[in-house]
Short mmCIF file of C-alpha atoms in Angstrom, two decimals:
data_model
loop_
_atom_site.label_atom_id
_atom_site.label_comp_id
_atom_site.label_asym_id
_atom_site.label_seq_id
_atom_site.Cartn_x
_atom_site.Cartn_y
_atom_site.Cartn_z
CA LYS J 23 16.44 -1.61 25.92
CA GLU J 24 14.60 -4.78 24.89
CA SER J 25 11.83 -4.01 27.50
CA GLY J 26 8.58 -1.99 28.30
CA PRO J 27 5.62 -1.03 26.27
CA GLU J 28 7.60 0.35 22.92
CA PHE J 29 9.66 -2.98 22.59
CA THR J 30 6.37 -4.98 23.04
CA VAL J 31 4.72 -3.21 20.48
CA PHE J 32 7.67 -3.32 18.17
CA SER J 33 8.00 -7.18 18.88
CA GLN J 34 4.28 -7.56 18.09
CA VAL J 35 4.45 -5.87 14.81
CA ILE J 36 7.76 -7.34 13.70
CA ALA J 37 6.32 -10.77 14.38
CA GLU J 38 3.32 -10.43 12.27
CA ILE J 39 5.35 -8.57 9.28
CA GLU J 40 7.95 -11.34 9.42
CA SER J 41 5.26 -13.96 9.18
CA TYR J 42 4.94 -13.06 5.64
CA GLY J 43 8.57 -12.81 4.47
CA GLY J 44 10.36 -11.00 1.99
CA LEU J 45 11.49 -7.92 4.24
CA ALA J 46 14.96 -7.61 5.71
CA LEU J 47 14.75 -6.66 9.27
CA GLY J 48 16.89 -6.18 12.53
CA LYS J 49 17.01 -4.31 15.83
CA THR J 50 19.70 -3.05 18.05
CA THR J 51 20.49 -1.50 21.52
CA THR J 52 24.07 -0.63 20.79
CA LYS J 53 24.43 3.22 20.94
CA ALA J 54 27.41 2.85 18.34
CA VAL J 55 24.98 1.42 15.88
CA TRP J 56 21.71 3.48 16.40
CA SER J 57 23.70 6.82 16.62
CA ARG J 58 24.94 5.97 13.00
CA TYR J 59 21.09 6.69 11.93
CA LEU J 60 19.41 8.70 14.09
CA SER J 61 19.66 12.44 14.24
CA ALA J 62 17.53 15.61 15.24
CA GLU J 63 16.96 16.22 11.69
CA ASP J 64 15.12 12.73 11.52
CA GLY J 65 12.97 13.91 14.28
CA ALA J 66 14.77 10.93 16.45
CA GLU J 67 17.56 11.56 18.18
CA ALA J 68 17.77 8.35 20.21
CA PRO J 69 15.58 5.34 20.24
CA PRO J 70 12.81 3.88 20.35
CA ALA J 71 12.73 4.66 16.48
CA VAL J 72 12.50 2.76 13.57
CA VAL J 73 14.62 3.17 10.09
CA VAL J 74 13.69 2.21 6.81
CA TRP J 75 15.63 2.21 3.75
CA THR J 76 13.52 2.34 0.38
CA SER J 77 14.52 2.36 -3.29
CA PHE J 78 11.46 4.66 -3.71
CA ASP J 79 11.23 8.52 -4.15
CA PRO J 80 9.15 9.95 -1.62
CA GLU J 81 8.25 12.82 -3.67
CA THR J 82 7.37 10.89 -6.82
CA GLY J 83 6.99 7.28 -5.93
CA LYS J 84 9.07 6.01 -8.43
CA ILE J 85 12.02 3.44 -8.17
CA ARG J 86 15.52 4.79 -8.33
CA LYS J 87 18.03 2.22 -8.74
CA GLY J 88 21.30 2.29 -6.83
CA LYS J 89 19.73 5.17 -4.59
CA LYS J 90 18.09 4.58 -1.26
CA THR J 91 16.10 7.28 0.82
CA LYS J 92 16.22 6.71 4.68
CA LEU J 93 12.56 7.32 6.38
CA VAL J 94 12.48 7.50 10.22
CA TYR J 95 9.62 6.64 12.14
CA ALA J 96 9.84 8.25 15.81
CA GLY J 97 6.30 7.38 17.11
CA PRO J 98 3.91 6.82 18.50
CA PHE J 99 4.61 3.40 19.22
CA GLU J 100 1.22 2.23 18.81
CA TYR J 101 0.56 -1.33 17.16
CA ALA J 102 -1.48 0.26 14.64
CA ALA J 103 0.44 3.33 13.66
CA LEU J 104 3.63 1.29 13.51
CA TYR J 105 2.12 -1.35 11.45
CA LYS J 106 0.59 0.83 9.01
CA PHE J 107 3.83 2.76 8.58
CA LEU J 108 5.89 -0.38 7.81
CA VAL J 109 3.60 -2.27 5.81
CA ARG J 110 2.69 0.81 3.77
CA GLU J 111 6.59 1.82 3.44
CA SER J 112 7.43 -1.94 2.21
CA GLN J 113 5.45 -1.52 -1.00
CA PRO J 114 5.84 0.75 -4.15
CA VAL J 115 3.39 3.84 -4.37
CA VAL J 116 1.74 1.63 -7.12
CA LEU J 117 1.88 -2.41 -7.37
CA ARG J 118 2.35 -3.06 -11.14
CA LEU J 119 0.65 -6.30 -11.99
CA PRO J 120 1.16 -9.16 -13.06
CA GLU J 121 4.66 -8.74 -11.97
CA ARG J 122 7.55 -11.67 -11.55
CA GLU J 123 9.97 -9.58 -9.35
CA GLY J 124 10.98 -12.89 -7.36
CA PRO J 125 9.64 -14.63 -4.00
CA ASP J 126 10.57 -11.36 -1.97
CA PHE J 127 8.10 -9.40 -4.23
CA GLN J 128 5.49 -11.90 -4.19
CA LYS J 129 5.62 -12.14 -0.28
CA ARG J 130 5.38 -8.25 0.28
CA GLN J 131 2.69 -8.34 -2.29
CA GLN J 132 0.84 -10.81 -0.08
CA LEU J 133 1.44 -8.93 2.99
CA ALA J 134 -0.01 -5.72 1.18
CA GLN J 135 -3.23 -7.86 0.07
CA GLN J 136 -3.92 -9.43 3.46
CA SER J 137 -3.97 -5.86 5.28
CA GLY J 138 -6.85 -4.12 5.79
CA PHE J 139 -5.67 -1.00 3.87
CA ALA J 140 -8.28 0.10 1.81
CA LYS J 141 -7.27 -0.56 -1.98
CA LEU J 142 -7.52 1.07 -5.36
CA PHE J 143 -7.29 -1.12 -8.18
CA VAL J 144 -6.43 0.51 -11.72
CA PHE J 145 -6.69 -1.29 -15.16
CA HIS J 146 -5.30 -0.48 -18.56
CA PRO J 147 -5.25 -2.37 -21.73
CA LYS J 148 -1.87 -4.10 -22.15
CA ASP J 149 -0.01 -1.67 -24.37
CA LYS J 150 -0.88 1.31 -21.74
CA ASP J 151 1.44 2.25 -18.64
CA ALA J 152 0.37 4.16 -15.52
CA SER J 153 -0.53 7.39 -16.22
CA GLU J 154 0.76 10.70 -14.36
CA ALA J 155 -2.68 11.24 -13.32
CA LEU J 156 -2.57 7.71 -11.44
CA MET J 157 0.70 8.03 -9.89
CA THR J 158 -0.20 11.70 -8.65
CA ALA J 159 -3.51 10.36 -7.13
CA ALA J 160 -1.62 7.36 -5.49
CA LEU J 161 0.90 9.11 -3.98
CA ALA J 162 -1.53 11.34 -2.06
CA LEU J 163 -3.66 8.44 -1.15
CA LYS J 164 -0.49 6.48 -0.05
CA PRO J 165 -0.75 6.96 3.85
CA ASN J 166 -4.36 5.07 3.61
CA VAL J 167 -4.60 3.52 0.50
CA ILE J 168 -2.61 0.38 -1.53
CA THR J 169 -2.75 1.14 -5.51
CA TYR J 170 -2.68 -1.89 -7.74
CA HIS J 171 -1.99 -1.28 -11.24
CA TYR J 172 -3.10 -4.30 -13.76
CA LEU J 173 -2.03 -4.40 -17.40
CA VAL J 174 -5.24 -6.38 -19.31
CA ASN J 175 -5.06 -8.77 -21.92
CA ASN J 176 -8.41 -9.47 -23.53
CA ASP J 177 -8.10 -13.06 -22.45
CA GLU J 178 -9.96 -14.89 -19.57
CA GLU J 179 -6.71 -16.71 -18.82
CA ASP J 180 -5.11 -13.41 -17.78
CA GLU J 181 -4.64 -12.32 -14.28
CA GLY J 182 -6.01 -8.75 -14.71
CA PHE J 183 -9.09 -9.87 -16.93
CA HIS J 184 -9.89 -12.23 -14.05
CA VAL J 185 -9.46 -9.72 -11.21
CA MET J 186 -11.23 -7.03 -12.82
CA GLY J 187 -14.13 -9.50 -14.08
CA GLN J 188 -14.52 -10.58 -9.98
CA PHE J 189 -15.44 -6.73 -9.50
CA GLY J 190 -17.71 -6.53 -12.49
CA ILE J 191 -15.31 -4.63 -14.89
CA LYS J 192 -15.58 -5.83 -18.32
CA TYR J 193 -12.50 -5.60 -21.04
CA ASN J 194 -14.54 -3.33 -23.19
CA ASP J 195 -15.01 -0.89 -19.90
CA LEU J 196 -11.28 0.09 -20.19
CA GLY J 197 -11.39 2.09 -23.55
CA GLU J 198 -8.21 4.19 -23.96
CA HIS J 199 -7.55 5.66 -20.38
CA GLY J 200 -8.53 2.45 -18.36
CA ALA J 201 -10.93 1.60 -15.15
CA ALA J 202 -10.52 1.95 -11.60
CA MET J 203 -12.18 0.86 -8.31
CA MET J 204 -11.85 1.03 -4.72
CA TYR J 205 -12.10 -1.89 -2.27
CA GLN J 206 -12.19 -2.50 1.46
CA GLY J 207 -13.76 -5.23 3.73
CA GLN J 208 -17.23 -4.97 2.39
CA GLY J 209 -17.27 -1.90 0.67
CA LEU J 210 -16.61 -1.59 -3.21
CA GLU J 211 -17.13 1.36 -5.61
CA VAL J 212 -16.24 1.75 -9.30
CA TYR J 213 -14.96 4.94 -10.56
CA LYS J 214 -16.74 6.42 -13.47
CA GLY J 215 -14.81 9.89 -13.28
CA ASP J 216 -12.22 10.98 -15.71
CA MET J 217 -9.03 8.81 -15.47
CA THR J 218 -6.79 11.34 -16.73
CA ASP J 219 -7.97 13.65 -13.72
CA ALA J 220 -5.62 13.11 -10.78
CA ALA J 221 -7.53 15.44 -8.40
CA ALA J 222 -10.87 13.62 -9.19
CA LEU J 223 -9.43 10.33 -8.73
CA GLN J 224 -7.73 11.43 -5.49
CA LYS J 225 -11.21 12.71 -4.25
CA PHE J 226 -12.68 9.60 -5.03
CA GLY J 227 -10.35 7.62 -3.22
CA GLU J 228 -10.29 9.94 -0.02
CA GLU J 229 -14.35 9.70 0.07
CA PHE J 230 -14.28 6.29 -0.18
CA VAL J 231 -11.74 5.76 2.75
CA GLU J 232 -13.84 8.50 4.62
CA ALA J 233 -17.01 6.63 4.14
CA GLN J 234 -15.47 3.04 5.25
CA GLY J 235 -13.81 4.43 8.22
CA GLU J 236 -10.20 4.63 9.90
CA PHE J 237 -8.45 1.23 9.22
CA VAL J 238 -7.16 0.12 12.97
CA PRO J 239 -5.19 -2.74 12.66
CA ALA J 240 -4.75 -4.81 15.89
CA PRO J 241 -2.21 -7.93 17.12
CA SER J 242 -4.09 -11.07 17.07
CA GLU J 243 -3.58 -14.46 16.34
CA GLY J 244 -4.75 -14.94 13.25
CA GLY J 245 -2.84 -11.68 11.85
CA ALA J 246 -2.95 -8.15 11.82
CA LYS J 247 -5.82 -7.46 9.16
CA GLY J 248 -7.36 -5.10 11.21
CA LYS J 249 -10.59 -3.59 11.15
CA SER J 250 -12.28 -0.12 9.95
CA LYS J 251 -14.05 2.47 12.07
CA GLY J 252 -17.16 4.16 10.96
CA LYS J 253 -20.24 3.64 9.16
CA LYS J 254 -20.36 1.04 6.04
CA LYS J 255 -20.91 2.09 2.63
CA LYS J 256 -22.80 0.08 0.47
CA SER J 257 -21.30 -1.00 -2.81
CA LYS J 258 -22.37 1.21 -5.71
CA LYS J 259 -21.16 2.79 -8.87
CA SER J 260 -19.92 6.15 -8.54
CA GLU J 261 -19.96 9.05 -11.11
CA MET J 262 -17.93 12.52 -10.69
#
C-alpha cells in the first residue's frame, strides 16, 4: 500500500534518484502485477520489494546485449540500504570513460559521481583496455566502491589526462599496466602495487574503505551524498 514507513523510505529514495534522471522507475500495489515478478526464489513473495532489471552479468560484470538479469531487493527498507542498492545497480561494474553513450548514460554517471560512494579510479594509455585483474577486483568491491576506468591520451586536452592530473598522477606513471587510486570525501590514496594482481588491488580498495568508514547516505534537501562513519585516513601514497 502507498503508506507506512516502507513507502515513505521508498518515496524519499526515488525522489533523490529521479532528480538526476536517466533511469526508468515505477511502482505498483496491484497484486496481478507484482505477483509476476516476486517469488520465494527471489527472497520476496510479496511487497514491499524492489525489482531491478539490468543488462550486466552479476557474475562477471560484463554487459549482455539482449539479455536482462532480474535483481530483487527485499529489504531492509531503510534509506541508506535502499539508496546504495539502487545507485550501485544503476551503474556498470566498471564505468569506462570518456564515454559517449547518450544523455541517459551521462545522467546515471552524474548520479554516481555525486553519491558518497568510495571511488576507484584506474587510468590506462589509450591503446589498453580493462584487464581481467581490474574486472575481478571491481566486482569484489562493487557493494562499496564505484570503479572508473579512463583511457588516456598524452594530451592536456584529454579528459582522462586532466582527471588523473588533479590527483597528482602523470602520464609517464602509467607504464604498461596503468595506475590506480582511491578517493572518498577528503581521503585520497594512490596505489603503488601490481596492477595485474586482482587480490592486491581488491585489498587496497577494502583497506581504504575500512579506513574511511562506512558510507551512510541520508535524505536531505541538498541531496543524498551521505557521509562516512569512522576515522578518516590522511591522503598518502600506498605501497603493497
